[in-house]
PDB file of C-alpha atoms in Angstrom:
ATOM      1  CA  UNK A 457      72.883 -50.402 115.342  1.00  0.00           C
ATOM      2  CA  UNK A 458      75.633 -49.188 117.201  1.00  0.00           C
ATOM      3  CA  UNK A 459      74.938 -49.162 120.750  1.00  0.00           C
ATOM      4  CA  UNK A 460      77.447 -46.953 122.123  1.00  0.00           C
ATOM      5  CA  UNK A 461      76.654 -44.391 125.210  1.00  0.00           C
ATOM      6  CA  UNK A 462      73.276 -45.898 124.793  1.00  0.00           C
ATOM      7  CA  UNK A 463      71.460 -45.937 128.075  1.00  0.00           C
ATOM      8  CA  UNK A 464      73.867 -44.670 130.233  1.00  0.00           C
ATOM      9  CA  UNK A 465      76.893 -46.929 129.243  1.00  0.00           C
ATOM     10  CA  UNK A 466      79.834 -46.850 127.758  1.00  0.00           C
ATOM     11  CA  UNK A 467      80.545 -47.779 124.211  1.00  0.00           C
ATOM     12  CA  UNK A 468      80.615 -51.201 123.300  1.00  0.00           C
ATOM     13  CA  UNK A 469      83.914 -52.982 122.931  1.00  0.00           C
ATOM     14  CA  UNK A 470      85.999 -50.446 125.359  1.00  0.00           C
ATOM     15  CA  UNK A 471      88.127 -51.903 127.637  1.00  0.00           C
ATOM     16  CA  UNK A 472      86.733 -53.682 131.111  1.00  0.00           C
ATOM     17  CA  UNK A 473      87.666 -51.434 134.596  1.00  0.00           C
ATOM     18  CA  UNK A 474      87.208 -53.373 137.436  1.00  0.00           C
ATOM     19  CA  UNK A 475      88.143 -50.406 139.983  1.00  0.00           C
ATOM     20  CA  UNK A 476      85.490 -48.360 138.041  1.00  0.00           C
ATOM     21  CA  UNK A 477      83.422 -51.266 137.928  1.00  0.00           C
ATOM     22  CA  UNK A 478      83.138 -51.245 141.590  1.00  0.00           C
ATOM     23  CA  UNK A 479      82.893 -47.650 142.466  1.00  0.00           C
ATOM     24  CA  UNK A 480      79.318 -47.291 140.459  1.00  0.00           C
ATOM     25  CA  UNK A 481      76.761 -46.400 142.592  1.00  0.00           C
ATOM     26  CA  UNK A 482      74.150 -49.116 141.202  1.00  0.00           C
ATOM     27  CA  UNK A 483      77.151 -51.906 141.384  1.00  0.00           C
ATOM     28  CA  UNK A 484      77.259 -50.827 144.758  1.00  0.00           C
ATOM     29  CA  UNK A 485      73.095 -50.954 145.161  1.00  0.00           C
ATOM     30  CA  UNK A 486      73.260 -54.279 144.043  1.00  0.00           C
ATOM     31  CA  UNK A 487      76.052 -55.533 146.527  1.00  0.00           C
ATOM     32  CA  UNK A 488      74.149 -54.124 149.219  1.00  0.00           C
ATOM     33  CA  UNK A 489      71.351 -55.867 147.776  1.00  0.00           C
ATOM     34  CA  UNK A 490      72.911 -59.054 147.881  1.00  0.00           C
ATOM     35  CA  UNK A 491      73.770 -58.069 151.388  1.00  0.00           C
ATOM     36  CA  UNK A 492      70.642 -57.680 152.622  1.00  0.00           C
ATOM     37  CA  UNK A 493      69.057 -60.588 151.174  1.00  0.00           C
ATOM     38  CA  UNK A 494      71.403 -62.880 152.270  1.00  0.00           C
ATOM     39  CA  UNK A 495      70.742 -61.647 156.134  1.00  0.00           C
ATOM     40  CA  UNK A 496      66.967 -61.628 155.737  1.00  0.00           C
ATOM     41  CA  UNK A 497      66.592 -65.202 154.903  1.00  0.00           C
ATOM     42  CA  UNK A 498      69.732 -66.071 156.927  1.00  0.00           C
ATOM     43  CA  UNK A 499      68.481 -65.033 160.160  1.00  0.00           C
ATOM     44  CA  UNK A 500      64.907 -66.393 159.517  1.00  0.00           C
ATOM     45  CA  UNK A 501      66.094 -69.496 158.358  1.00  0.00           C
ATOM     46  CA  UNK A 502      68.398 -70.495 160.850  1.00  0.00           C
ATOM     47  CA  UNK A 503      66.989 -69.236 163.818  1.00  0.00           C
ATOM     48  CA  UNK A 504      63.373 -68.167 162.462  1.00  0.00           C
ATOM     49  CA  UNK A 505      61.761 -71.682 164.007  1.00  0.00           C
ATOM     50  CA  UNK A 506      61.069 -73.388 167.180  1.00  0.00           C
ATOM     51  CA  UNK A 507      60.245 -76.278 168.263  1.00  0.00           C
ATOM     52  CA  UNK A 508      56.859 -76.966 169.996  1.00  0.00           C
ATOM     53  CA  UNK A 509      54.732 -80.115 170.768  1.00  0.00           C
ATOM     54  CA  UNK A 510      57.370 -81.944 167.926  1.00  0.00           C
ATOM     55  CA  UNK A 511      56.220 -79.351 165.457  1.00  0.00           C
ATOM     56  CA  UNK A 512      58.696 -76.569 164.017  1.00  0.00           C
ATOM     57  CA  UNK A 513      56.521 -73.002 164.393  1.00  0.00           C
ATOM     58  CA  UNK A 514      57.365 -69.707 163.005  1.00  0.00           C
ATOM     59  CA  UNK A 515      58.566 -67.308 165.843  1.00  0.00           C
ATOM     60  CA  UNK A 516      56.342 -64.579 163.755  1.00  0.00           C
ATOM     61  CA  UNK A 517      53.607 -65.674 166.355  1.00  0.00           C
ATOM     62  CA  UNK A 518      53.770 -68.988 164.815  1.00  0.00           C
ATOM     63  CA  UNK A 519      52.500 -68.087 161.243  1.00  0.00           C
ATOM     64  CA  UNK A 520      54.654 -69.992 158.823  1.00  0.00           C
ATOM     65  CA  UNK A 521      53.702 -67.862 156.232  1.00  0.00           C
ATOM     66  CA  UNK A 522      55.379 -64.772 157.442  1.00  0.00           C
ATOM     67  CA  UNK A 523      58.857 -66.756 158.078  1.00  0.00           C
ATOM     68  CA  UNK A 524      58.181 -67.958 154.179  1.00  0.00           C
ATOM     69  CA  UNK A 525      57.262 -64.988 152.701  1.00  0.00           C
ATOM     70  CA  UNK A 526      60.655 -63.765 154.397  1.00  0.00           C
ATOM     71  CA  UNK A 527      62.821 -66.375 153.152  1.00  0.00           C
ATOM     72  CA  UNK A 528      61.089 -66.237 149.402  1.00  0.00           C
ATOM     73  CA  UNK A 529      61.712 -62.864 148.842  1.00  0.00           C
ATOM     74  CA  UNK A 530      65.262 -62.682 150.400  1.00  0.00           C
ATOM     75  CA  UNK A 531      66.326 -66.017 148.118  1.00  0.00           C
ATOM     76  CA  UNK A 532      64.753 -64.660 145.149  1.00  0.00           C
ATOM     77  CA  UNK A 533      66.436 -61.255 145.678  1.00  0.00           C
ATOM     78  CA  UNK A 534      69.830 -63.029 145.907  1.00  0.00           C
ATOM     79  CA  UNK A 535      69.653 -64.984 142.905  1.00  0.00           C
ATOM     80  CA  UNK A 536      68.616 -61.605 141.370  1.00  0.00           C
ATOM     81  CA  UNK A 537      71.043 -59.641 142.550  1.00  0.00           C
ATOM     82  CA  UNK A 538      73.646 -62.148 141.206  1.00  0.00           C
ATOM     83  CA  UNK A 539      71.612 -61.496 137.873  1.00  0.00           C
ATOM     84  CA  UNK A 540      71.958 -57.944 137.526  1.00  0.00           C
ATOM     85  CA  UNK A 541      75.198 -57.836 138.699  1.00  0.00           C
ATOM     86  CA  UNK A 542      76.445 -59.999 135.860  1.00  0.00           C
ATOM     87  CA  UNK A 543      74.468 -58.182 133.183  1.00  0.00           C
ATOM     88  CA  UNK A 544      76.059 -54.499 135.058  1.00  0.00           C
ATOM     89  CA  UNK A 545      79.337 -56.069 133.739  1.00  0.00           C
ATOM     90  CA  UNK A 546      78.018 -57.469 130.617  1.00  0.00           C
ATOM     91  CA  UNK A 547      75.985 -54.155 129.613  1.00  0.00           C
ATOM     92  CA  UNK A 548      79.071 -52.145 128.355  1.00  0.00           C
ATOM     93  CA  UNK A 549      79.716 -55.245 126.082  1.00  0.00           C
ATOM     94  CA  UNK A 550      76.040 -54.820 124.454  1.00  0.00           C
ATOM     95  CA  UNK A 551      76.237 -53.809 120.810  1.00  0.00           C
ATOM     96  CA  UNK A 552      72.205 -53.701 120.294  1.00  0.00           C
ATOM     97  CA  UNK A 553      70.456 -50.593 121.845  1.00  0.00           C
ATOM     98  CA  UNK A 554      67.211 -52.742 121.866  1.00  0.00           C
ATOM     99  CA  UNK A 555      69.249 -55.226 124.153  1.00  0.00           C
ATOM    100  CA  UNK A 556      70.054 -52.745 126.515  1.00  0.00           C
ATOM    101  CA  UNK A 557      66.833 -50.903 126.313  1.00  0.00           C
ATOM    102  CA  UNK A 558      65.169 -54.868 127.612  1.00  0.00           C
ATOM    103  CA  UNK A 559      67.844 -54.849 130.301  1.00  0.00           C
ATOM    104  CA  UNK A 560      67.050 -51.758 131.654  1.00  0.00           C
ATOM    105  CA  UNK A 561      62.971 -51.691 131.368  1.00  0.00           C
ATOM    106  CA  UNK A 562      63.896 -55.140 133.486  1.00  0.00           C
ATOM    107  CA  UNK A 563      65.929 -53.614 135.984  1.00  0.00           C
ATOM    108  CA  UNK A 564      63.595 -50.921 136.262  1.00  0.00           C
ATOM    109  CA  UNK A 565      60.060 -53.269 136.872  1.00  0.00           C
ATOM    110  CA  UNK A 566      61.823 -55.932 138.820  1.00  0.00           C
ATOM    111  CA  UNK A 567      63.704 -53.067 140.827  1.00  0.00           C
ATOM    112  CA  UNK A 568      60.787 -51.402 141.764  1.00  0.00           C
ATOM    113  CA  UNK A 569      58.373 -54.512 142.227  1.00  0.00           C
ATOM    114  CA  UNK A 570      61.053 -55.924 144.968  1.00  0.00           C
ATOM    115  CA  UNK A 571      60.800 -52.851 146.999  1.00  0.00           C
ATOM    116  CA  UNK A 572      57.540 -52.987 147.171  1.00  0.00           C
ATOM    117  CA  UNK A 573      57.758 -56.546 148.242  1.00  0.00           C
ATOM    118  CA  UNK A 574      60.033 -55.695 151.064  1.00  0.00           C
ATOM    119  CA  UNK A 575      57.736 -53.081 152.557  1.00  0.00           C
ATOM    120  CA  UNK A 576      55.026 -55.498 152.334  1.00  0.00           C
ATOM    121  CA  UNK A 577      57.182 -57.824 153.809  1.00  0.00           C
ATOM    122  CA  UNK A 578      58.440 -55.123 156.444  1.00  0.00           C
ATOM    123  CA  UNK A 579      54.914 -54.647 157.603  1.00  0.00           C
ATOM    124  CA  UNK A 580      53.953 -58.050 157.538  1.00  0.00           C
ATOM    125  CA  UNK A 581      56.544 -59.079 159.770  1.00  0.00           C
ATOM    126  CA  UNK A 582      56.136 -56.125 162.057  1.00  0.00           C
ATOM    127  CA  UNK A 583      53.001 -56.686 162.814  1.00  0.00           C
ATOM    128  CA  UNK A 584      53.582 -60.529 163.271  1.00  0.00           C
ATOM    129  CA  UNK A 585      56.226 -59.945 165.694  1.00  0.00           C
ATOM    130  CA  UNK A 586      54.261 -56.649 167.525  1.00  0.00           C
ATOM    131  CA  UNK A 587      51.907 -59.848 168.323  1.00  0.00           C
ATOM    132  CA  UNK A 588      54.102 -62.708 169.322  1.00  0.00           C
ATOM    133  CA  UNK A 589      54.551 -63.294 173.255  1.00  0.00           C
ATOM    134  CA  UNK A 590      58.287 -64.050 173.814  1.00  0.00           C
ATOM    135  CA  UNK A 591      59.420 -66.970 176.420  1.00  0.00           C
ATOM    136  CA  UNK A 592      62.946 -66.565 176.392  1.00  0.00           C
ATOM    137  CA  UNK A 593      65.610 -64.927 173.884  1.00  0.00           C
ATOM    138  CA  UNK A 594      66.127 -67.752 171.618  1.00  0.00           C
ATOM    139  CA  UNK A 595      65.935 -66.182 167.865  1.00  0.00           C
ATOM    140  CA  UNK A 596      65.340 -62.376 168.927  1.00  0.00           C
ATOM    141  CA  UNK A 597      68.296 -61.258 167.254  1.00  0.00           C
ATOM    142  CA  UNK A 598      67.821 -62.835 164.207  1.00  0.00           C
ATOM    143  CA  UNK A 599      63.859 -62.105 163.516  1.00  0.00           C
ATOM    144  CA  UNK A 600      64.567 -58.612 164.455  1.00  0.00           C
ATOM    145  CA  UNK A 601      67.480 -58.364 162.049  1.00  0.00           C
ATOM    146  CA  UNK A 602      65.697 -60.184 159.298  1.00  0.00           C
ATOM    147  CA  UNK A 603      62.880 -57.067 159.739  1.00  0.00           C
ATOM    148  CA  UNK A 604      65.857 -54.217 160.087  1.00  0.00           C
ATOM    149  CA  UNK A 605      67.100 -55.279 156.890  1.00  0.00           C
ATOM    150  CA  UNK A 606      63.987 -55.859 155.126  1.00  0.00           C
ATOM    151  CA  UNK A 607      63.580 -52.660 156.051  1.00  0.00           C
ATOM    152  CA  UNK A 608      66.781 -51.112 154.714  1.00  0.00           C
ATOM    153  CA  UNK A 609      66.269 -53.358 151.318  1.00  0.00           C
ATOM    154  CA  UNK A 610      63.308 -51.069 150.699  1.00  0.00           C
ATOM    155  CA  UNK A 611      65.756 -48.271 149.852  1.00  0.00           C
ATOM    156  CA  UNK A 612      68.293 -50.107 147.807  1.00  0.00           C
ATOM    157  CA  UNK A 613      66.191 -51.554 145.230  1.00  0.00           C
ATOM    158  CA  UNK A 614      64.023 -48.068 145.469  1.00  0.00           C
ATOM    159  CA  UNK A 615      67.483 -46.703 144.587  1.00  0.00           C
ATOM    160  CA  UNK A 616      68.060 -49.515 141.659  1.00  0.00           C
ATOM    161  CA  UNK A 617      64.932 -48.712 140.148  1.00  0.00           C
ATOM    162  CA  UNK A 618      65.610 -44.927 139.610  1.00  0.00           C
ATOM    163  CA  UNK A 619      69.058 -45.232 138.632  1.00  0.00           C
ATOM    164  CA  UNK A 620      67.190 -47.736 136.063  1.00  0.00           C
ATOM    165  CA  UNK A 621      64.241 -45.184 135.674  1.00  0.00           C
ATOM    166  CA  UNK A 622      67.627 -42.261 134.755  1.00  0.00           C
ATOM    167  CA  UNK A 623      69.335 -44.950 132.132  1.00  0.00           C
ATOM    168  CA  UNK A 624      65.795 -45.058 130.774  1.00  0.00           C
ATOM    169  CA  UNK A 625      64.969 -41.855 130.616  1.00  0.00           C
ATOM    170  CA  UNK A 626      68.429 -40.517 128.998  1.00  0.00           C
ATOM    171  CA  UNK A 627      68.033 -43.203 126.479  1.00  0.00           C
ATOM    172  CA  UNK A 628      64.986 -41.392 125.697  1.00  0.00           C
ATOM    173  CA  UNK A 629      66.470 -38.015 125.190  1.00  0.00           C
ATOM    174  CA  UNK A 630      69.121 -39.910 122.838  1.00  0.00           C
ATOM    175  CA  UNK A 631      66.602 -41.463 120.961  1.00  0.00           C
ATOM    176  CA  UNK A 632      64.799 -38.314 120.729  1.00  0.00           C
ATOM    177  CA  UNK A 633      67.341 -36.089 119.125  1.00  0.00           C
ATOM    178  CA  UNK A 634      68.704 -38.519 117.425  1.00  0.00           C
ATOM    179  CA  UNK A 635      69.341 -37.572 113.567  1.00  0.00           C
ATOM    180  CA  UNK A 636      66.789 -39.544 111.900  1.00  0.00           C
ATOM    181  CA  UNK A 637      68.483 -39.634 108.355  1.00  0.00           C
ATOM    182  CA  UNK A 638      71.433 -41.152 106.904  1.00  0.00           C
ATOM    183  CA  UNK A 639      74.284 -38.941 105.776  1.00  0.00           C
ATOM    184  CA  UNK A 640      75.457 -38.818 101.664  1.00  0.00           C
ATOM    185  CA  UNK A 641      78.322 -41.119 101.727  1.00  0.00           C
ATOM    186  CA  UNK A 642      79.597 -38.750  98.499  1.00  0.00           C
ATOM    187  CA  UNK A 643      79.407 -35.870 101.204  1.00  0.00           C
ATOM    188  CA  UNK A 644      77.258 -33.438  98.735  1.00  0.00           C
ATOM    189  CA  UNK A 645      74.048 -33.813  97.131  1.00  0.00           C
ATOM    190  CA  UNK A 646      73.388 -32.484  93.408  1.00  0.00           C
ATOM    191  CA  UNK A 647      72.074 -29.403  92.393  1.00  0.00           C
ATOM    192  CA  UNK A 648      68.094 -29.757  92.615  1.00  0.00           C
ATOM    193  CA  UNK A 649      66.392 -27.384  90.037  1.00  0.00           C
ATOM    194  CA  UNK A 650      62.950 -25.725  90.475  1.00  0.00           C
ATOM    195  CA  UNK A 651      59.857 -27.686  88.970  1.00  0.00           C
ATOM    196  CA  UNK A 652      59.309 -25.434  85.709  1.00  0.00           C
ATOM    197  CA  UNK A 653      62.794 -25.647  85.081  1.00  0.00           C
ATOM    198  CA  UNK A 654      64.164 -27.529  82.372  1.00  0.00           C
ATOM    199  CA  UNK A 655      66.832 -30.079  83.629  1.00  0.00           C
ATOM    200  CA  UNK A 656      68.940 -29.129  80.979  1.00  0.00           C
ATOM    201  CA  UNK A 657      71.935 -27.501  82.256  1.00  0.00           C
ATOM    202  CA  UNK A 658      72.634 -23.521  81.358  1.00  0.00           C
ATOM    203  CA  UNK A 659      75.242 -23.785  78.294  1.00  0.00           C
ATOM    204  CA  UNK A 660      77.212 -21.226  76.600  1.00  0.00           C
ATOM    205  CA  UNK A 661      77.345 -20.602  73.157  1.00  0.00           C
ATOM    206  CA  UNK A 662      80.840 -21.340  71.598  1.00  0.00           C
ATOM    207  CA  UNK A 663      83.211 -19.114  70.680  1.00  0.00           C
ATOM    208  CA  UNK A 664      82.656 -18.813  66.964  1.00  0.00           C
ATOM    209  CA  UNK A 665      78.769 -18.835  66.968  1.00  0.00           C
ATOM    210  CA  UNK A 666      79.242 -15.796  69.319  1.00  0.00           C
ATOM    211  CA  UNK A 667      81.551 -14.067  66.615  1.00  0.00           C
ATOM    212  CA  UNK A 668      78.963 -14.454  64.183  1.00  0.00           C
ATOM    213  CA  UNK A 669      76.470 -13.310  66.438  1.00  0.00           C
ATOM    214  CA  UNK A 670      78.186  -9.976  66.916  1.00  0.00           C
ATOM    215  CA  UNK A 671      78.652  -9.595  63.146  1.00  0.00           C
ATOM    216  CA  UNK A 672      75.240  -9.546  62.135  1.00  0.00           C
ATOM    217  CA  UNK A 673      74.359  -7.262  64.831  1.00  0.00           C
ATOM    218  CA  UNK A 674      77.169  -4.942  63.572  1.00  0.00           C
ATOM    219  CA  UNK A 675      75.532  -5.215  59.743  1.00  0.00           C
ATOM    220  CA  UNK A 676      72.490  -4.726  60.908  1.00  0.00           C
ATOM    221  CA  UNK A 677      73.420  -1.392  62.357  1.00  0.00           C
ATOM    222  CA  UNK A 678      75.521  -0.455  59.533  1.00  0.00           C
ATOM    223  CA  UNK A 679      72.628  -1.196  56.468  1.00  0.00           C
ATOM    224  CA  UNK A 680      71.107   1.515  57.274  1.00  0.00           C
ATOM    225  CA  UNK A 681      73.653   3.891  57.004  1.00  0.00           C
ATOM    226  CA  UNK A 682      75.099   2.050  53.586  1.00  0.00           C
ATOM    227  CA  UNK A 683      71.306   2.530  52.561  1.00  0.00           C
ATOM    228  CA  UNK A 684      71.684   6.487  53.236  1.00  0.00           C
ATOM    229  CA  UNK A 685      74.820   6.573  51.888  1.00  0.00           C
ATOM    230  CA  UNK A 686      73.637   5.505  48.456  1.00  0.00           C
ATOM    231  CA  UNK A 687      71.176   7.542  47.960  1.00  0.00           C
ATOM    232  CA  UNK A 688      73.232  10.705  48.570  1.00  0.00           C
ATOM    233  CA  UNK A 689      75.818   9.334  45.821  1.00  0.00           C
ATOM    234  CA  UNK A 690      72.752   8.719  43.417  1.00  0.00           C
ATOM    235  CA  UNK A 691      71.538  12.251  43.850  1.00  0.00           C
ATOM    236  CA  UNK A 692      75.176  13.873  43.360  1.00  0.00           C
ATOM    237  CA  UNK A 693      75.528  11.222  40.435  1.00  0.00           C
ATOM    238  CA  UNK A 694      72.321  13.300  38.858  1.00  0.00           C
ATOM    239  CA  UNK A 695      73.672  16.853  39.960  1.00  0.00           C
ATOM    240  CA  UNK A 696      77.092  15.491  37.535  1.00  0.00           C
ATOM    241  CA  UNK A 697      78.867  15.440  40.807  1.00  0.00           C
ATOM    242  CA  UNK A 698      81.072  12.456  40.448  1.00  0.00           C
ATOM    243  CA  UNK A 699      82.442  12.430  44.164  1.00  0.00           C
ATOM    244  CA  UNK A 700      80.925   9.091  45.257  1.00  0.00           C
TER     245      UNK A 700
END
């Protein structure tokens, strides 16, 4: 099935635009998605720990699981980001509308399932740091920065997931009106005759039968008056009236 303009993209086969490539605003989500994720588990990861009584603690008032939830979602949202990217650039190339129907019902639940995780996350670290009694500076920066952009990643994959939610929707509408049959390749169908009709086609007669035709209508009019005639010549015949 040919899967061009299906979904929001172009048609399949046209030629690759790298300038136009870049200027889409969901090419642009994802970079900033990429972005973000790459700062959230940067800053935790580097300067998320401390050292106390030869144990590494989470500066998160020393839950661990608040710097790992951190770093988990940021390195699974790079590695998807890198994903969707690649199939942004590979979805003008797909032929199938099913394919690109799975791409974007993907885009659309993993879109809108990470920005959820990233306000959980938001919150969680929050309200871990709200609690955490600071000795000196070491790592402020960088927990504070990996909640800022947790924070801001809520809004860019909120944003992927309805510019997937719009591909979806308009590949709705397509599907919807649609024509649902396949045109005559002759261009023209026959001529389709009522049910009591006979299918054989309307002929006329040919040119002598209709000659004939005509002449017997023309004696039949004139017999009578050959009929009359006759008996007028009989009676004169009587009268010795030879006229007729």
């Amino acid at each position: 099935m040919d899967g061009g303009g299906a979904y929001g993209g172009g048609k399949a086969g046209a030629p690759f635009d790298p300038i136009a490539f870049v200027q889409r605003p969901l090419v642009i989500l994802r970079a900033l998605c990429l972005l973000f994720a790459i700062i959230v588990f940067g800053c935790i990861s580097s300067k998320g720990y401390v050292t106390k009584q030869d144990k590494e603690v989470c500066l998160y008032n020393e839950d661990n699981n608040a710097c790992n939830y951190g770093i988990g979602i940021g390195v699974i949202a790079f590695l998807a980001s890198i994903g969707f990217l690649a199939g942004e650039y590979l979805f003008e190339q797909m032929s199938s509308v099913k394919t690109r129907k799975h791409f974007v019902l993907l885009d659309l639940g993993f879109s809108g399932f990470w920005a959820f995780l990233y306000f959980v996350g938001f919150c969680y670290l929050t309200n871990a740091w709200n609690k955490t009694t600071v000795s000196d500076g070491y790592g402020v920066n960088n927990v504070q920065g990996a909640i800022a952009f947790s924070f801001f990643s809520i809004f860019t994959w909120a944003g992927c997931a309805w510019f997937a939610f719009q591909r979806f929707r308009q590949g709705i509408q397509d599907a919807a009106f649609a024509p649902s049959y396949e045109a005559d390749p002759v261009g023209g169908t026959g001529y389709t005759s009522y049910p009591d009709a006979t299918d054989a086609a309307y002929q006329e007669p040919p040119f002598d039968a209709q000659r004939t035709t005509n002449e017997e209508k023309w004696i039949r009019l004139i017999h009578p008056v050959n009929t009359l005639l006759s008996l007028v010549c009989f009676s004169l015949r009587k009268g010795k009236n030879f006229i007729c």
